[in-house]
Coordinates of C-alpha atoms and ligand atoms in Angstrom, one line a residue:
M1 CA -49.2 -28.9 -60.2
S2 CA -47.1 -30.6 -63.0
T3 CA -43.4 -30.5 -62.6
D4 CA -43.2 -27.8 -65.5
A5 CA -45.8 -25.7 -63.5
E6 CA -43.6 -26.4 -60.2
L7 CA -40.5 -25.1 -62.3
Q8 CA -42.3 -22.2 -63.9
Q9 CA -43.4 -20.8 -60.2
T10 CA -39.9 -21.3 -58.9
I11 CA -38.5 -19.7 -61.9
A12 CA -41.0 -16.6 -61.5
D13 CA -40.2 -16.7 -57.9
M14 CA -36.8 -16.3 -57.9
I15 CA -35.7 -14.3 -60.8
D16 CA -36.8 -10.2 -60.3
A17 CA -34.7 -7.0 -60.9
E18 CA -33.3 -6.3 -57.8
R19 CA -32.5 -9.5 -55.9
G20 CA -29.9 -12.0 -55.3
I21 CA -29.0 -15.8 -54.1
L22 CA -27.4 -16.2 -50.9
A23 CA -24.9 -19.4 -51.2
A24 CA -24.3 -20.7 -47.6
D25 CA -24.0 -24.5 -49.3
E26 CA -20.6 -24.5 -47.7
S27 CA -19.5 -28.2 -46.8
T28 CA -18.8 -29.0 -43.6
G29 CA -15.0 -28.9 -44.2
T30 CA -15.1 -25.8 -45.9
M31 CA -17.0 -24.1 -43.4
T32 CA -14.5 -25.3 -41.1
K33 CA -11.8 -23.5 -42.7
R34 CA -14.2 -20.2 -42.7
L35 CA -14.9 -20.6 -39.0
E36 CA -11.3 -21.3 -37.9
A37 CA -10.6 -18.2 -39.8
V38 CA -12.5 -16.0 -37.6
G39 CA -11.7 -17.9 -34.5
V40 CA -14.5 -20.0 -34.4
E41 CA -14.7 -23.5 -33.6
S42 CA -16.7 -25.7 -36.4
T43 CA -19.4 -27.5 -34.1
E44 CA -22.8 -28.4 -35.6
E45 CA -24.3 -25.9 -33.0
N46 CA -21.8 -22.9 -34.4
R47 CA -22.8 -23.8 -37.7
R48 CA -26.4 -23.6 -36.7
W49 CA -26.2 -20.7 -35.0
Y50 CA -24.5 -18.8 -37.7
R51 CA -26.9 -19.7 -40.3
S52 CA -29.8 -19.1 -38.4
M53 CA -28.5 -15.5 -37.8
L54 CA -28.0 -14.5 -41.2
L55 CA -31.7 -15.9 -42.3
S56 CA -33.4 -14.0 -39.4
T57 CA -32.0 -10.5 -40.6
P58 CA -34.5 -8.3 -40.8
E59 CA -35.6 -7.3 -44.2
L60 CA -33.4 -9.9 -45.9
G61 CA -35.9 -10.5 -48.6
K62 CA -35.9 -7.3 -50.0
Y63 CA -32.3 -8.1 -51.1
I64 CA -32.3 -11.9 -51.6
C65 CA -34.4 -14.2 -53.3
G66 CA -33.4 -17.8 -52.4
V67 CA -30.4 -19.4 -50.2
I68 CA -28.2 -22.7 -51.3
F69 CA -28.2 -24.9 -48.0
Y70 CA -25.8 -27.4 -47.2
E71 CA -27.6 -30.8 -46.5
E72 CA -27.1 -30.3 -42.7
T73 CA -28.5 -27.1 -42.7
L74 CA -32.2 -28.4 -44.2
G75 CA -32.8 -30.4 -41.0
Q76 CA -31.6 -27.7 -38.5
R77 CA -34.0 -25.1 -36.5
D78 CA -33.6 -21.6 -34.8
D79 CA -33.6 -21.0 -31.6
R80 CA -37.7 -21.3 -31.5
G81 CA -37.4 -24.2 -33.1
T82 CA -38.8 -23.3 -36.6
L83 CA -36.6 -25.1 -39.0
L84 CA -34.3 -22.9 -41.1
S85 CA -36.0 -23.7 -44.3
E86 CA -39.4 -22.5 -43.1
L87 CA -37.4 -19.3 -41.6
A88 CA -36.0 -18.6 -45.1
A89 CA -39.6 -19.4 -46.6
S90 CA -41.1 -16.9 -44.1
Q91 CA -38.7 -14.0 -45.3
G92 CA -39.5 -14.6 -49.3
V93 CA -36.3 -16.4 -49.2
I94 CA -36.4 -19.6 -51.4
P95 CA -34.6 -22.8 -49.9
G96 CA -32.4 -24.5 -52.3
I97 CA -29.9 -27.0 -51.9
K98 CA -26.1 -28.1 -52.8
V99 CA -26.6 -31.4 -54.2
D100 CA -22.8 -32.4 -55.3
Q101 CA -20.9 -34.6 -53.0
G102 CA -17.4 -32.9 -53.9
K103 CA -14.8 -33.4 -56.3
G104 CA -11.3 -35.1 -56.9
P105 CA -8.9 -35.7 -60.4
L106 CA -10.4 -36.8 -63.3
P107 CA -8.5 -40.0 -64.4
G108 CA -7.4 -39.7 -67.7
A109 CA -6.8 -36.0 -67.5
P110 CA -4.1 -34.9 -65.4
G111 CA -4.8 -31.5 -63.8
D112 CA -8.7 -31.7 -64.2
M113 CA -11.1 -32.2 -61.6
I114 CA -14.5 -34.2 -61.6
T115 CA -17.5 -33.8 -58.8
Y116 CA -19.4 -36.9 -57.3
G117 CA -22.7 -37.5 -56.6
L118 CA -25.2 -38.5 -59.6
D119 CA -25.6 -42.1 -58.0
G120 CA -29.0 -42.0 -56.0
L121 CA -29.4 -38.1 -56.9
G122 CA -33.2 -38.8 -57.6
D123 CA -33.9 -40.2 -54.3
R124 CA -32.2 -37.4 -52.6
L125 CA -33.7 -34.8 -54.5
A126 CA -37.3 -36.5 -53.7
R127 CA -36.3 -36.3 -50.0
Y128 CA -35.1 -32.9 -50.1
K129 CA -38.1 -31.4 -51.9
S130 CA -40.1 -32.7 -48.9
Q131 CA -38.0 -30.7 -46.7
G132 CA -38.7 -27.5 -48.6
A133 CA -35.9 -27.7 -51.4
R134 CA -37.4 -25.6 -54.5
F135 CA -34.0 -25.5 -56.4
A136 CA -30.5 -27.3 -56.6
K137 CA -26.8 -26.5 -57.2
W138 CA -24.3 -28.5 -58.7
R139 CA -20.2 -27.4 -59.2
E140 CA -17.8 -28.3 -61.3
V141 CA -14.5 -26.8 -61.1
Y142 CA -12.3 -26.0 -63.4
P143 CA -8.2 -25.1 -63.0
I144 CA -6.5 -23.0 -65.4
S145 CA -3.1 -24.3 -66.4
D146 CA -1.1 -24.0 -69.9
H147 CA -3.0 -27.7 -70.0
N148 CA -6.0 -27.5 -68.3
P149 CA -8.8 -27.9 -68.9
T150 CA -8.3 -30.4 -71.3
L151 CA -10.7 -31.6 -74.1
L152 CA -11.8 -34.8 -71.9
G153 CA -12.2 -32.1 -68.9
L154 CA -14.5 -30.0 -70.9
T155 CA -16.8 -32.8 -72.2
A156 CA -16.5 -34.7 -68.7
N157 CA -17.6 -32.1 -66.7
A158 CA -20.3 -30.9 -69.2
E159 CA -21.8 -34.2 -69.2
M160 CA -21.8 -34.2 -65.5
L161 CA -23.9 -30.9 -65.2
A162 CA -26.0 -31.9 -67.9
R163 CA -27.1 -35.0 -66.1
Y164 CA -27.6 -33.5 -63.2
A165 CA -29.7 -30.8 -64.3
A166 CA -32.0 -33.1 -66.4
V167 CA -32.7 -35.3 -63.2
C168 CA -33.8 -32.0 -61.2
Q169 CA -36.3 -30.7 -63.5
D170 CA -37.8 -34.6 -63.9
M171 CA -38.3 -34.0 -60.1
G172 CA -40.0 -30.1 -60.9
I173 CA -36.7 -28.7 -59.1
V174 CA -34.9 -25.7 -60.7
P175 CA -30.9 -26.5 -61.6
I176 CA -28.3 -24.1 -61.0
V177 CA -25.7 -24.9 -63.3
E178 CA -22.3 -24.1 -61.8
P179 CA -19.1 -24.4 -64.0
E180 CA -16.7 -22.7 -61.8
V181 CA -13.6 -21.8 -63.6
L182 CA -10.8 -21.2 -60.4
I183 CA -9.0 -17.5 -60.4
D184 CA -5.9 -19.6 -58.8
G185 CA -3.1 -19.0 -60.8
S186 CA -1.4 -16.4 -62.9
H187 CA -3.2 -17.1 -66.1
S188 CA -3.8 -13.5 -68.3
M189 CA -7.6 -12.2 -68.8
D190 CA -7.1 -13.3 -72.3
R191 CA -6.4 -17.1 -71.4
A192 CA -9.5 -16.6 -68.7
A193 CA -11.9 -15.5 -71.7
E194 CA -10.4 -18.3 -73.8
V195 CA -11.3 -21.0 -70.8
N196 CA -14.7 -19.5 -69.9
E197 CA -15.8 -19.7 -73.7
Q198 CA -14.7 -23.1 -73.9
V199 CA -16.3 -24.2 -70.8
W200 CA -19.6 -22.5 -71.4
H201 CA -20.0 -23.8 -75.2
A202 CA -19.5 -27.4 -73.6
V203 CA -22.1 -27.2 -71.1
F204 CA -24.8 -25.4 -73.3
H205 CA -24.0 -28.1 -75.9
A206 CA -24.5 -30.9 -73.0
L207 CA -27.3 -29.6 -71.6
H208 CA -29.0 -29.5 -75.1
R209 CA -27.9 -33.2 -75.8
H210 CA -29.4 -33.7 -72.5
G211 CA -32.9 -32.0 -73.4
V212 CA -32.5 -29.6 -70.4
A213 CA -35.0 -26.9 -70.5
L214 CA -33.1 -23.4 -70.9
E215 CA -36.0 -21.3 -69.5
H216 CA -36.0 -23.4 -66.4
M217 CA -32.6 -23.4 -65.1
I218 CA -29.9 -20.8 -63.7
L219 CA -26.5 -20.2 -64.8
K220 CA -23.8 -19.6 -62.2
P221 CA -20.6 -18.8 -63.9
S222 CA -17.5 -17.1 -62.7
M223 CA -16.9 -13.7 -64.0
V224 CA -14.0 -13.6 -66.6
T225 CA -11.0 -12.2 -64.5
P226 CA -7.4 -12.3 -64.6
G227 CA -5.5 -15.2 -62.4
K228 CA -5.2 -13.7 -58.5
E229 CA -1.3 -13.6 -58.8
A230 CA -1.9 -11.8 -62.2
G231 CA -3.1 -8.7 -60.8
K232 CA -6.5 -7.0 -61.0
A233 CA -8.7 -6.0 -63.9
S234 CA -11.2 -2.9 -64.0
P235 CA -14.8 -3.8 -63.5
D236 CA -15.3 -2.4 -66.6
D237 CA -12.8 -4.7 -68.3
V238 CA -14.3 -7.7 -66.0
A239 CA -18.0 -6.5 -67.4
D240 CA -16.7 -6.3 -70.6
R241 CA -14.8 -9.6 -71.6
T242 CA -17.6 -11.6 -69.2
L243 CA -20.6 -10.2 -71.6
Q244 CA -18.4 -10.8 -74.6
V245 CA -18.1 -14.4 -73.8
L246 CA -21.3 -14.8 -72.3
R247 CA -22.9 -13.5 -75.5
R248 CA -21.0 -16.0 -77.7
T249 CA -22.1 -18.9 -75.5
V250 CA -25.5 -18.9 -73.3
P251 CA -28.5 -18.6 -75.1
A252 CA -31.3 -16.2 -74.5
A253 CA -33.7 -18.7 -73.1
V254 CA -31.9 -18.7 -69.7
P255 CA -33.7 -16.5 -67.8
S256 CA -30.9 -15.4 -65.1
I257 CA -27.3 -15.6 -64.6
N258 CA -26.0 -15.6 -60.9
F259 CA -22.5 -15.0 -60.6
L260 CA -20.3 -16.7 -57.8
S261 CA -17.6 -14.7 -56.1
G262 CA -14.8 -16.9 -56.0
G263 CA -12.6 -15.4 -54.3
Q264 CA -13.1 -11.6 -55.1
T265 CA -13.3 -9.4 -52.4
P266 CA -17.0 -8.0 -51.2
E267 CA -16.3 -4.8 -52.5
E268 CA -14.7 -6.3 -55.9
A269 CA -17.4 -8.6 -56.8
T270 CA -20.3 -6.0 -56.1
A271 CA -18.3 -3.4 -58.3
N272 CA -18.2 -6.0 -61.1
L273 CA -21.8 -6.9 -60.9
N274 CA -22.6 -3.2 -61.1
A275 CA -20.1 -2.7 -63.9
L276 CA -22.0 -6.0 -65.8
N277 CA -25.7 -4.2 -65.1
S278 CA -24.5 -0.9 -66.5
R279 CA -24.3 -2.9 -69.6
R280 CA -27.8 -4.6 -69.3
D281 CA -28.9 -3.1 -73.3
R282 CA -26.3 -5.9 -74.2
T283 CA -27.7 -8.8 -72.3
P284 CA -31.3 -10.8 -72.7
W285 CA -30.6 -12.5 -69.0
Q286 CA -31.2 -11.0 -65.5
L287 CA -27.5 -10.5 -64.4
S288 CA -27.2 -11.4 -60.8
M289 CA -25.2 -12.8 -58.0
S290 CA -25.0 -16.2 -55.8
F291 CA -22.2 -14.9 -53.9
G292 CA -20.8 -16.9 -50.7
R293 CA -17.9 -15.2 -49.4
A294 CA -18.8 -11.8 -51.1
L295 CA -21.7 -11.7 -48.9
Q296 CA -21.0 -13.3 -45.9
E297 CA -17.3 -12.4 -45.2
P298 CA -18.1 -9.1 -43.3
A299 CA -21.2 -10.9 -41.5
M300 CA -18.6 -13.6 -39.9
S301 CA -15.9 -11.2 -38.9
A302 CA -18.4 -8.9 -37.2
W303 CA -19.7 -12.1 -35.1
A304 CA -16.3 -14.1 -34.7
G305 CA -18.1 -16.4 -32.4
N306 CA -19.4 -13.9 -29.9
P307 CA -23.6 -14.4 -29.5
Q308 CA -23.5 -10.8 -28.5
R309 CA -22.6 -9.7 -31.4
R310 CA -25.6 -10.8 -33.5
E311 CA -27.0 -7.5 -34.6
Q312 CA -23.8 -6.0 -35.9
A313 CA -23.2 -9.0 -38.2
Q314 CA -26.9 -8.9 -39.4
Q315 CA -26.2 -5.1 -40.3
A316 CA -22.9 -6.3 -41.9
F317 CA -24.7 -8.9 -43.9
L318 CA -27.6 -6.7 -44.6
K319 CA -25.4 -3.9 -46.2
R320 CA -23.5 -6.3 -48.4
A321 CA -27.2 -7.5 -49.6
R322 CA -28.6 -4.1 -50.3
L323 CA -25.2 -3.0 -52.1
N324 CA -25.3 -6.0 -54.3
S325 CA -29.1 -5.0 -55.1
L326 CA -27.9 -1.7 -56.0
A327 CA -25.4 -3.1 -58.7
R328 CA -28.2 -5.1 -59.8
R329 CA -29.5 -2.0 -61.3
G330 CA -26.1 -0.3 -61.8
A331 CA -26.9 1.7 -59.2
Y332 CA -24.0 1.1 -57.1
S333 CA -20.8 3.4 -56.3
D334 CA -18.2 3.0 -53.9
D335 CA -18.6 6.0 -51.7
Q336 CA -22.0 4.2 -50.8
E337 CA -19.3 1.6 -48.8
M338 CA -18.9 4.4 -46.3
T339 CA -22.2 5.6 -46.1
A340 CA -24.6 2.4 -46.3
Ligands
13P1 P1 -18.3 -18.0 -53.7 O1 -19.1 -16.6 -54.0 O2 -17.7 -17.6 -52.3 O3 -17.5 -18.1 -54.6 O4 -19.3 -19.0 -53.0 C1 -20.3 -19.4 -54.2 C2 -20.4 -20.8 -54.3 O5 -21.7 -21.4 -54.2 C3 -19.5 -21.6 -55.0 O6 -19.7 -23.0 -54.7

């Protein structure tokens, strides 16, 4: 198969009107924080057990079309010896892989960040592809302050995302392009909208310069919300502002926009996704999710390291997946939280 045909096939397999992506690609450092928060020691075995429990949830493929792994997970097997990537694929869930290697300060732009990992990316992608990965993810992070992101931060981060996406497409791997504008701080909704507009504009300008085929990528943005110390906006406000800015900046050729949850509670993220999809007549794209915490938090708390609670954890996980699938059709309401 040509790389173009591979990209087309992966997009076709990953994008439909009801499903979304599970982000299970927490680096070991992040996963350690998440596990310790529920009283579990972060050993390789606990991480393997927990992720195989998620992926073996019955009926997962009805609601989830793809899973993003961290490098460690690609080589892991479930208790029966099946590779976790094969376990996912057997459920109709396409395996993908986070390929950025973390972030640090961007020299010359105090307060801005930059992500590492372009060196040797082609070789790593070839290896991940041979291990079953069909798509990849790369995250750039943008803190908001009165001065950030700077012009340098906007252009340097966009350049990284575009270079990564171009390498992926050369290898027949669909890139998820993730510019995460952080929710941390006390900025207003207006300021969040202003920053997201600058970020998305810079990202698509760079993708164009690098010849990235927009038809063969997925955008993973933040929703436009006020900073978490500034109070909450209603789902209708979040959806209206997010779509206003997306419509100004994201070409119609992009097939799907899969939002991150970024620190929203599971219920908030689902309600916001539902409000976004209630306005589908205003959008050319699929509006879906690639949630990490908002899909996993209830399952992780239900498990809390106790293998006897495997089924309760899977039910908690499936409930979030199912409610987000309803949100994809604009058919979610918060009373379903009690009955689902
Ligand atoms: P959250 O949904 O928890 O923000 O995670 C998504 C993700 O992949 C962050 O990079």
